[in-house]
Tab-separated table of C-alpha atoms in Angstrom:
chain	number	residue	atom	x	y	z
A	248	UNK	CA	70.424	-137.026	253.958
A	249	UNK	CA	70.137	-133.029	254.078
A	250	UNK	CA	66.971	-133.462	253.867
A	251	UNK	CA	66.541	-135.175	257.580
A	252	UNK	CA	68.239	-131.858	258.757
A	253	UNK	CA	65.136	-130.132	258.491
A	254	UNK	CA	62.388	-131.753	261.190
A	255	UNK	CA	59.429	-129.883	260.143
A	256	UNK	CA	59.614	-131.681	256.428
A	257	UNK	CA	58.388	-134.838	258.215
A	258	UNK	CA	54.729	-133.435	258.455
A	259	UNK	CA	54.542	-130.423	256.081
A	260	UNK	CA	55.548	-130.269	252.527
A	261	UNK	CA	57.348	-126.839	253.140
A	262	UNK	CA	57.586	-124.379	249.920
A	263	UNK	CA	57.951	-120.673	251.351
A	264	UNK	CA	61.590	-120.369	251.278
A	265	UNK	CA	60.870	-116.903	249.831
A	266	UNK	CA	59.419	-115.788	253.027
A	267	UNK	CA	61.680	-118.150	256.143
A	268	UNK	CA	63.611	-121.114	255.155
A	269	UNK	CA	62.874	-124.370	256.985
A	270	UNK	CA	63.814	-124.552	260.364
A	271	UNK	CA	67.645	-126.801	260.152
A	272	UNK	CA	68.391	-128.457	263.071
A	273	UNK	CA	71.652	-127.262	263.381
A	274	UNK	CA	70.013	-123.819	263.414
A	275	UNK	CA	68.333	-125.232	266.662
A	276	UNK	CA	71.654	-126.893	267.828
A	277	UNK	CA	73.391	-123.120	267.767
A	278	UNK	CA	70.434	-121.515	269.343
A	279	UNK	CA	70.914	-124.118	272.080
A	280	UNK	CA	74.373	-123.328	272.303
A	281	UNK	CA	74.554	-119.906	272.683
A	282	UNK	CA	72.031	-120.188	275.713
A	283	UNK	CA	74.393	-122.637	277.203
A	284	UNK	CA	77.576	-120.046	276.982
A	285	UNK	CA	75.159	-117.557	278.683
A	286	UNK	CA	74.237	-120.092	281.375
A	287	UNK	CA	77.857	-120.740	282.285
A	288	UNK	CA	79.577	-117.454	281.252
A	289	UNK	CA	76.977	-114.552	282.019
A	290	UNK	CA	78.327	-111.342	280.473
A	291	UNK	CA	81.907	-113.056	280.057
A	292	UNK	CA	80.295	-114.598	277.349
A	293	UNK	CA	81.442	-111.747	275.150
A	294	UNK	CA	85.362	-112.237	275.553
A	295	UNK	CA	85.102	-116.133	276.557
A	296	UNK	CA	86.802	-118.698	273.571
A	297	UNK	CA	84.081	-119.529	271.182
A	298	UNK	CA	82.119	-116.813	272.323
A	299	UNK	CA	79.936	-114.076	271.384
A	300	UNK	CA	82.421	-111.537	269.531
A	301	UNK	CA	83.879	-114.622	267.782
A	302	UNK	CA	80.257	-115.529	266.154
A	303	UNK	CA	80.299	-112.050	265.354
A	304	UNK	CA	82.961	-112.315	263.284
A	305	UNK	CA	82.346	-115.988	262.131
A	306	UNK	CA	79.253	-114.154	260.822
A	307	UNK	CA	81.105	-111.595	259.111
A	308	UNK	CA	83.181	-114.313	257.405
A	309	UNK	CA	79.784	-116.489	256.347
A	310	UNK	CA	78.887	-113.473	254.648
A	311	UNK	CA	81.654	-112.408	252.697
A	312	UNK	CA	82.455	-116.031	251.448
A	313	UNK	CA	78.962	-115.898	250.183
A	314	UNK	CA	79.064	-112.826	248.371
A	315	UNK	CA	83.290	-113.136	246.957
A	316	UNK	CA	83.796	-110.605	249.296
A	317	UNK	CA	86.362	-110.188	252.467
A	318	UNK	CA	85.085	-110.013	255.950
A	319	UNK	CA	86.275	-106.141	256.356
A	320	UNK	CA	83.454	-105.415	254.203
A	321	UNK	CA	80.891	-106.690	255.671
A	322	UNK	CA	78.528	-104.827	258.326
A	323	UNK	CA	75.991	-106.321	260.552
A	324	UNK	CA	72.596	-104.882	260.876
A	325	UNK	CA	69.458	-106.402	262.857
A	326	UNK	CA	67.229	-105.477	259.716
A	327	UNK	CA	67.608	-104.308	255.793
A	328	UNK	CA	65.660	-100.836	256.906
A	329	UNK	CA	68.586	-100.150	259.286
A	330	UNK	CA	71.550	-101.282	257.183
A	331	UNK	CA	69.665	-98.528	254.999
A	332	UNK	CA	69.201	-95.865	257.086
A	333	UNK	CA	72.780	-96.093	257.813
A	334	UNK	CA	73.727	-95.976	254.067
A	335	UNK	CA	71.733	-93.455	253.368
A	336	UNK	CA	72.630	-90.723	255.761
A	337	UNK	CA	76.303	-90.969	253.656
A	338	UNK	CA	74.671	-89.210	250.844
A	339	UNK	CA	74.946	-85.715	249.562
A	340	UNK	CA	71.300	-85.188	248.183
A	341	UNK	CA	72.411	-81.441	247.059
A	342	UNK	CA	75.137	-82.569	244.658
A	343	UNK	CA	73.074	-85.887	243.216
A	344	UNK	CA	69.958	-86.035	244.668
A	345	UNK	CA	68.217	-89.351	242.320
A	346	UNK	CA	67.736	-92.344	243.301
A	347	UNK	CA	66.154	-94.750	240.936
A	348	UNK	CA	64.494	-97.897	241.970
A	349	UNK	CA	61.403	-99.572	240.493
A	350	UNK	CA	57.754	-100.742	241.208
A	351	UNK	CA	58.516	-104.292	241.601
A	352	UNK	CA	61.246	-103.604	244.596
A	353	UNK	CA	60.405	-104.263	247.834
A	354	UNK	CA	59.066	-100.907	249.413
A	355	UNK	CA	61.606	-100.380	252.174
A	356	UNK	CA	63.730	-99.209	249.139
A	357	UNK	CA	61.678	-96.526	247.958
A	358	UNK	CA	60.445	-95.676	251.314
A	359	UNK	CA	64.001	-94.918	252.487
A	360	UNK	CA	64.872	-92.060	250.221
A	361	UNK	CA	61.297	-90.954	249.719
A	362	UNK	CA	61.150	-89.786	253.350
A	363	UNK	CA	64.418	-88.099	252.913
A	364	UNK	CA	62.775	-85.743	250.631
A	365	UNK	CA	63.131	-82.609	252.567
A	366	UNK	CA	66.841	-83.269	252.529
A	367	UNK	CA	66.732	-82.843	249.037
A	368	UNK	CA	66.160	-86.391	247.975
A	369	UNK	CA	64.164	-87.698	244.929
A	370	UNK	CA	62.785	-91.093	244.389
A	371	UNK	CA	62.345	-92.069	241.015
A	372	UNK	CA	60.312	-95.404	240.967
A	373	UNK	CA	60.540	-96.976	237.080
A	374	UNK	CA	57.329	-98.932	236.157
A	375	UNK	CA	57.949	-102.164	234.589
A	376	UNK	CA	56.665	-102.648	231.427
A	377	UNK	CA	55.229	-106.405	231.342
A	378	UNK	CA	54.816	-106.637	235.227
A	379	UNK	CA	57.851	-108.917	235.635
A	380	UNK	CA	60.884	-106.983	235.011
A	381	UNK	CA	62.430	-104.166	233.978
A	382	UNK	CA	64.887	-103.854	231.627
A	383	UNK	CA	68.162	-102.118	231.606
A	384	UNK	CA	67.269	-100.110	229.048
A	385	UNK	CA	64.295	-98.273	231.051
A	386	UNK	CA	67.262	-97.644	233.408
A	387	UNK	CA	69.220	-95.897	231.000
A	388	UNK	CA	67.056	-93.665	229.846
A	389	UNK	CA	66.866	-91.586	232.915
A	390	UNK	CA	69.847	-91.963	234.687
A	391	UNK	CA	71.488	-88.660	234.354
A	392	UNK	CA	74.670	-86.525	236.574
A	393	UNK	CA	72.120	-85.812	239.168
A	394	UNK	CA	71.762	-89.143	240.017
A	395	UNK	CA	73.076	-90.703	243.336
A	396	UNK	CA	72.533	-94.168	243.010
A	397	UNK	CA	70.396	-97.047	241.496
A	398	UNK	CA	68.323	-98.670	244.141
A	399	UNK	CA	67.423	-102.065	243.400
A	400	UNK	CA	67.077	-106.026	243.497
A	401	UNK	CA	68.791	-109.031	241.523
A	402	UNK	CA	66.083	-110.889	242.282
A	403	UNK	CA	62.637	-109.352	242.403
A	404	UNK	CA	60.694	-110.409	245.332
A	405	UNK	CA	57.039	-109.521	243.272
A	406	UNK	CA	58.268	-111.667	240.451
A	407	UNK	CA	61.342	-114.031	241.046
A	408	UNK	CA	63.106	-112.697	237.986
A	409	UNK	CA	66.948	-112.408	238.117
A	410	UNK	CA	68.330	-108.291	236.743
A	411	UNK	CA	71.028	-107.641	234.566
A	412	UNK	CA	73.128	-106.059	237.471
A	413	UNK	CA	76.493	-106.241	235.456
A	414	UNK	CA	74.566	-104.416	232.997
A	415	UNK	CA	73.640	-102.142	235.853
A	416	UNK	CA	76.575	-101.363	237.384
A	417	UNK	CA	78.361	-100.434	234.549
A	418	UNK	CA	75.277	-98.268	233.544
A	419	UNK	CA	75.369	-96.237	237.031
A	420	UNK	CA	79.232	-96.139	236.928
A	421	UNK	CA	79.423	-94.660	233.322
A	422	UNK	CA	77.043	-91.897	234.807
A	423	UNK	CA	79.112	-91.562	237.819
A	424	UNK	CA	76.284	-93.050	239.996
A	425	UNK	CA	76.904	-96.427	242.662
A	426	UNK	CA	74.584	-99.165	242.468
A	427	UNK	CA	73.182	-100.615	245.279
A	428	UNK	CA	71.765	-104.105	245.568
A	429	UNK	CA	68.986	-105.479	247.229
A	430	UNK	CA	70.031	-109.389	247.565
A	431	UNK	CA	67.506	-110.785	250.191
A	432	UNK	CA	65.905	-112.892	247.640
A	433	UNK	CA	69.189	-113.998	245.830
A	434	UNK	CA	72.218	-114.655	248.100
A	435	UNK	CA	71.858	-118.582	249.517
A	436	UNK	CA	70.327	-119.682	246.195
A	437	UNK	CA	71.765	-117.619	242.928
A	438	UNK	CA	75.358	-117.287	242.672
A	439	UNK	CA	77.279	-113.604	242.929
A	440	UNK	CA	80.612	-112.880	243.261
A	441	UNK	CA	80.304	-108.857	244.071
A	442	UNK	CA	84.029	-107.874	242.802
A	443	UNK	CA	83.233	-109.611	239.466
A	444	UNK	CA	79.621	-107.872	239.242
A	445	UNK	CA	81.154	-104.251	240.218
A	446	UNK	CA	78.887	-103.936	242.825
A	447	UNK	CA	78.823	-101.015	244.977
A	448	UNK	CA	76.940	-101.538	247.900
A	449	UNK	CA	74.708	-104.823	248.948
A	450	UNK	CA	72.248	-105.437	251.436
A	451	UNK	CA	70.688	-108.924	252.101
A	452	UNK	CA	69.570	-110.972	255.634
A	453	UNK	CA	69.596	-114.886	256.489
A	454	UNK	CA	65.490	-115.140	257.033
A	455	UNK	CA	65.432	-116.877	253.976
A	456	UNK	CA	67.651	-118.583	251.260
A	457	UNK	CA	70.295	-118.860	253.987
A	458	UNK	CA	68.137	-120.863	256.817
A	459	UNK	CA	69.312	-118.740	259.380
A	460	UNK	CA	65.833	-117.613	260.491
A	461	UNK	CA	65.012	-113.407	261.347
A	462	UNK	CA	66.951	-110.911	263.148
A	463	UNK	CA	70.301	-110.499	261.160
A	464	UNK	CA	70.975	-108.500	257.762
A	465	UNK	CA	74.065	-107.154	256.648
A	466	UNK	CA	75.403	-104.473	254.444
A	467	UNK	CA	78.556	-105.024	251.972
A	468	UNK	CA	80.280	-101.952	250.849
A	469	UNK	CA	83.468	-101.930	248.645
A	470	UNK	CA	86.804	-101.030	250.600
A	471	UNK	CA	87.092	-98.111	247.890
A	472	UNK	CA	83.908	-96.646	249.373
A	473	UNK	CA	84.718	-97.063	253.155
A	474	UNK	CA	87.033	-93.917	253.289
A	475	UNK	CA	84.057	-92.334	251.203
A	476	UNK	CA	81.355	-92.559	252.684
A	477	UNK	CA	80.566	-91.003	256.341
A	478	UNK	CA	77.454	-92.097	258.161
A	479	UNK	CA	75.513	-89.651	260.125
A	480	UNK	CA	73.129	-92.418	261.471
A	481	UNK	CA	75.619	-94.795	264.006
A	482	UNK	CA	76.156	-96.760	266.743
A	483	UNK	CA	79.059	-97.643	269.410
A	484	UNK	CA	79.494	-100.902	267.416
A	485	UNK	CA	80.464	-98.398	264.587
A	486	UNK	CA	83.329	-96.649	266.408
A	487	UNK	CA	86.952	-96.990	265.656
A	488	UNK	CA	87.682	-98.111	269.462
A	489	UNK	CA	84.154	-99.231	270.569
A	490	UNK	CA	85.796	-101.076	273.732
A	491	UNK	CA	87.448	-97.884	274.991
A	492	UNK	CA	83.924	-96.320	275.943
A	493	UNK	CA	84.783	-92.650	274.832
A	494	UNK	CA	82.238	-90.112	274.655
A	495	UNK	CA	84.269	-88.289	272.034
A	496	UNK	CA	85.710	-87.455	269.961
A	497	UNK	CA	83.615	-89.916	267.225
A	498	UNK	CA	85.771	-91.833	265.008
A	499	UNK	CA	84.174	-94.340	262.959
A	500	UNK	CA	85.853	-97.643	262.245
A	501	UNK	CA	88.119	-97.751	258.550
A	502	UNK	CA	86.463	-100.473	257.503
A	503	UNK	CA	82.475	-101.386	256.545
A	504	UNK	CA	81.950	-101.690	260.231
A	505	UNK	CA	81.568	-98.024	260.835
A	506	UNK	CA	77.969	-98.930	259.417
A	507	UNK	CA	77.357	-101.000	262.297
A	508	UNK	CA	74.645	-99.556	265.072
A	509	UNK	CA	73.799	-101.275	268.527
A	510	UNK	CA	74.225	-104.555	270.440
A	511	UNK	CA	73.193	-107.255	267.935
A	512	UNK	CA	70.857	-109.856	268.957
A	513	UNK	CA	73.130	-112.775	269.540
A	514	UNK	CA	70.818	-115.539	269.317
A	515	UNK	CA	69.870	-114.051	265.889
A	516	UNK	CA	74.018	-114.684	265.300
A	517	UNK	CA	73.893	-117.853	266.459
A	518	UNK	CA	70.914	-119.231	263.912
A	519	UNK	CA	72.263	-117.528	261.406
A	520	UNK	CA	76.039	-118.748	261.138
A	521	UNK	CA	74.386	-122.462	261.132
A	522	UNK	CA	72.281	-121.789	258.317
A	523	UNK	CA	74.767	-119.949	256.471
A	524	UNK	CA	77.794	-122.761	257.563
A	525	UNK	CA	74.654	-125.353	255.586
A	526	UNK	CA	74.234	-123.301	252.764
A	527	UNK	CA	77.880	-123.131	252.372
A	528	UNK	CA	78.816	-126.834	252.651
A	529	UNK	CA	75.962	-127.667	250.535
A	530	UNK	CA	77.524	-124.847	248.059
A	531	UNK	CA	75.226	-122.662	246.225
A	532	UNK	CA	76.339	-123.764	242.663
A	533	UNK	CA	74.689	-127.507	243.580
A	534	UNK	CA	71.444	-125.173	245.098
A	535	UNK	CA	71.176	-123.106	242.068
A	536	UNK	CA	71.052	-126.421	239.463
A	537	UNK	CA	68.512	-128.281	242.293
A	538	UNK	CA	66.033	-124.979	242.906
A	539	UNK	CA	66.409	-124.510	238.885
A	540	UNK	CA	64.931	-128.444	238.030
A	541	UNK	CA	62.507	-128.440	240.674
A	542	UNK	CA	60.824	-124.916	239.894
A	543	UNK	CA	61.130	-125.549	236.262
A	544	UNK	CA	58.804	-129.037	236.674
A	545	UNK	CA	56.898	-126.624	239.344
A	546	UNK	CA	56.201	-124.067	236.224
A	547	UNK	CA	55.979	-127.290	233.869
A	548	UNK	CA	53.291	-128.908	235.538
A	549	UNK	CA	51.322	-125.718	236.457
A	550	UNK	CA	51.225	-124.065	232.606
A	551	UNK	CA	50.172	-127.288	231.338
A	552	UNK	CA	47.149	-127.367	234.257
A	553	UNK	CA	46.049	-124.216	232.382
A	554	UNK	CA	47.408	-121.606	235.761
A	555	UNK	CA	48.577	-118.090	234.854
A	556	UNK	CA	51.720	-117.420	235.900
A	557	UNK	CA	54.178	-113.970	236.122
A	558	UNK	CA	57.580	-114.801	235.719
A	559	UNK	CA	60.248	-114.045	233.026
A	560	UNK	CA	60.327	-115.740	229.563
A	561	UNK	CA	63.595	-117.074	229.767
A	562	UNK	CA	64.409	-119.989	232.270
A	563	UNK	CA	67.397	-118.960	233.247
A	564	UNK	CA	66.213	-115.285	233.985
A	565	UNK	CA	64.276	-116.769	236.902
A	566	UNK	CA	65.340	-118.151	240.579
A	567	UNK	CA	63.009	-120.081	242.837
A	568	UNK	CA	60.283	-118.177	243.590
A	569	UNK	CA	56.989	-119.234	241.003
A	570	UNK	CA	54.023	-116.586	240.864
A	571	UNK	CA	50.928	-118.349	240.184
A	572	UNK	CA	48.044	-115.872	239.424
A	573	UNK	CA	45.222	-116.139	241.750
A	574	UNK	CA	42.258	-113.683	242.891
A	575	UNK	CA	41.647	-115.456	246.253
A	576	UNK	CA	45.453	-115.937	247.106
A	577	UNK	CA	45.237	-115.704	250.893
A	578	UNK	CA	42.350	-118.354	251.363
A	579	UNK	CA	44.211	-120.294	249.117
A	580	UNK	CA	47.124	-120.054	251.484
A	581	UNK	CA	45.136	-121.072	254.565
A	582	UNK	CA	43.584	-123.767	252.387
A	583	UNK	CA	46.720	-125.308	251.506
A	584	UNK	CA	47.938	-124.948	255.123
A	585	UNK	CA	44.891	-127.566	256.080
A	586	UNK	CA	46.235	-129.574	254.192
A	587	UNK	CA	50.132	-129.101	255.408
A	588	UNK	CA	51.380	-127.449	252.414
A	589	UNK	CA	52.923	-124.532	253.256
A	590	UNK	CA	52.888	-121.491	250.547
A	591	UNK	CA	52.637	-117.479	250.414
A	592	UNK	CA	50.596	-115.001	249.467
A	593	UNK	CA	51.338	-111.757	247.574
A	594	UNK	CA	48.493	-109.534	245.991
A	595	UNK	CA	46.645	-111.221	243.319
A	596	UNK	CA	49.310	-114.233	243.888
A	597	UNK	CA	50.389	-117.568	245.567
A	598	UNK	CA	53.949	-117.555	245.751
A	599	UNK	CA	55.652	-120.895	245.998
A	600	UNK	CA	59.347	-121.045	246.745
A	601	UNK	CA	61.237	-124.332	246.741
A	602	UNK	CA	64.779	-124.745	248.057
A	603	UNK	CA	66.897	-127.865	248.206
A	604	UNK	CA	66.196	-129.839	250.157
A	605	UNK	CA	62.317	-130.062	248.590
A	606	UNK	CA	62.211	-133.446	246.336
A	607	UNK	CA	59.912	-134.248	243.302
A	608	UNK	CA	57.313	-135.256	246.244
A	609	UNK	CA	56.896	-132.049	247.779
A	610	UNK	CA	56.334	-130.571	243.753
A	611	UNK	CA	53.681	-133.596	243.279
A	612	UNK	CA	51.931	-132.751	245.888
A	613	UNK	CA	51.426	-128.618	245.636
A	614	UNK	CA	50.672	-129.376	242.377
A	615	UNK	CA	48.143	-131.806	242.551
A	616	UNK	CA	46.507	-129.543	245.677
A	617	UNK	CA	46.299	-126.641	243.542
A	618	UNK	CA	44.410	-128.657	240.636
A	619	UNK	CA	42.200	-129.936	243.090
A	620	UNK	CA	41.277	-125.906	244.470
A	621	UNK	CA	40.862	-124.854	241.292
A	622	UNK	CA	38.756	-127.796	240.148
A	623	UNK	CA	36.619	-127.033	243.060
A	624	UNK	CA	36.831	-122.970	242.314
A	625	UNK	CA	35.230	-123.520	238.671
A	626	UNK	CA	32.571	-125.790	239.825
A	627	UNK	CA	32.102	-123.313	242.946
A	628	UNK	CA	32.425	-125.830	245.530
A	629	UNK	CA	33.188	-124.543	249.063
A	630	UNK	CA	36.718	-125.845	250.195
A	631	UNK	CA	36.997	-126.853	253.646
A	632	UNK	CA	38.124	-123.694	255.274
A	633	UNK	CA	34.704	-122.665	254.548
């Protein structure tokens, strides 16, 4: 039944969930919708019942239910860079000026505090030690007083593998740092509850695990922080009375909202709320267990084919995203896509990425394609893309 949500499934066998979730469509029913309050409303849209503020805040609410968080903190951003920027203009790079992050993060982390380095910042960027993770312990051997905050993801987009970030927080706490989470490849398909984790600060977006296509991120920040932290990078969305149209003086909001920047792309809103509303009903618990079984037969039938693969040891240390080892990745990629079997490339890897509503089917199928290209690879037969 969920499965018939998703249109495109009926002539590709979709498995790059890591990159854009399948098109739902529901997310094409909101889309739809939101022209049609433009069409009768115009700029009334804004204040009209059902309308644009309210799918502001129905995002807001998608979010925080997601995360075991409450809608107050919870800031939307149009990207993860500018939920960042944001953050990071809060910080006082004279008192603590580390950040720690690692080499298997996705760059925009380490590229947003290592262009701050003439305010004093410094990026500290922790090799991992097996090319899949790194563990806690490599954290706590450098964190020190001078360090701001660690920088870094639960679920590593180079490697699928699922952090310690209990461990982490209370490691960055103890040395009077905040951690801050990158959870783009984790929220929609791992469960969190923040409060329970002691996270900090979190920044994730709906492009993938949560359907709801590009264009919206968001930013959570604990209520004991909002009082705290001051940005110098902000927006009229950000101000305590953003309707009143002062000039000055600047008062940012109490709440995470005074992270907030410009106008937000609304039909971003839209597409996101019905991905997130699907995600929700179909409840992340049942997505976890689902994603686990089919990437586990994924891994199954690929180590027994004889394919390399770089992911963590331990099953339950890893989410849905399966690095298979491979030279000629992008050709691989376009290769597959002949054949309607949709995958990503990452240097020196295919990435496949299963969500839910994938079936045993779509896992026959890669799998048998990818024999097939390697088959043809060791006997050094041209594939048809040639």
């Amino acid at each position: 039944m969920l499965r018939s949500l998703f249109p495109q499934l009926e002539h590709s066998t979709y498995l790059n969930s890591c990159s854009c979730g399948a098109l739902a469509q529901p997310v094409i029913d909101a889309v739809q919708h939101y022209l049609q309050l433009w069409k009768c409303h115009g700029g009334r849209a804004w204040y009209a019942d059902g309308g644009w503020l309210e799918a502001l805040d129905s995002a807001r609410a998608h979010i925080a239910a997601l995360l075991g968080a409450s809608p107050h903190e919870i800031a939307l951003a149009p990207n993860v860079s500018t939920a960042l920027a944001a953050l990071a203009s809060c910080m006082d790079y004279a008192a603590r000026p580390r950040v720690l992050t690692t080499s298997l993060d996705f760059p925009t982390l380490a590229h947003q505090w290592l262009a701050k380095a003439s305010a004093g910042a410094h990026c500290d960027i922790l090799p991992s030690p097996d090319g899949c993770t790194v563990p806690v312990e490599a954290f706590a051997a450098v964190v020190d007083k001078r360090t701001a905050l660690i920088a870094t993801a639960r679920v590593y987009f180079t490697t699928g593998a699922i952090q310690d970030i209990v461990a982490l927080a209370r490691l960055a706490h103890d040395a009077g740092a905040l951690l801050l989470v990158d959870d783009y490849q984790g929220t929609g398909q791992v469960p969190l509850d923040v409060k329970e984790a002691n996270i900090d600060m979190l920044v994730g977006g709906t492009q993938k695990w949560l359907l709801g296509g590009p264009g919206l991120s968001f930013l959570y920040v604990h209520e004991r922080l909002h009082a705290r932290l001051h940005p110098s990078v902000v927006g009229w969305f950000g101000h305590a009375h953003q309707l009143d149209f002062l000039l000055q003086p600047w008062e940012p909001r109490g709440d995470a909202r005074r992270f907030e920047l410009g106008t937000p792309a609304l039909p971003a809103v839209y597409a996101a709320n019905a991905g997130m509303e699907l995600v929700r009903k179909t409840g992340v618990d049942a997505i976890r267990r689902r994603v686990k079984w089919l990437t586990e037969t994924l891994v199954s039938g690929l180590t027994e084919a004889g394919f390399q693969l770089t992911m963590a040891t331990d099953p339950e240390k890893r989410a849905g995203i399966v690095m298979l080892e491979c030279p000629d990745a992008q050709a691989w990629v376009v290769e597959l896509a002949r054949q309607s079997i949709i995958v990503d490339a990452r240097p020196g890897h295919l990435r496949i990425a299963p969500h839910f509503y994938n079936d045993m089917d779509d896992i026959e199928r890669v799998l048998k394609a990818l024999k097939e290209l390697e088959w043809r690879n060791a006997a050094g037969i041209a594939s048809s893309s040639a």
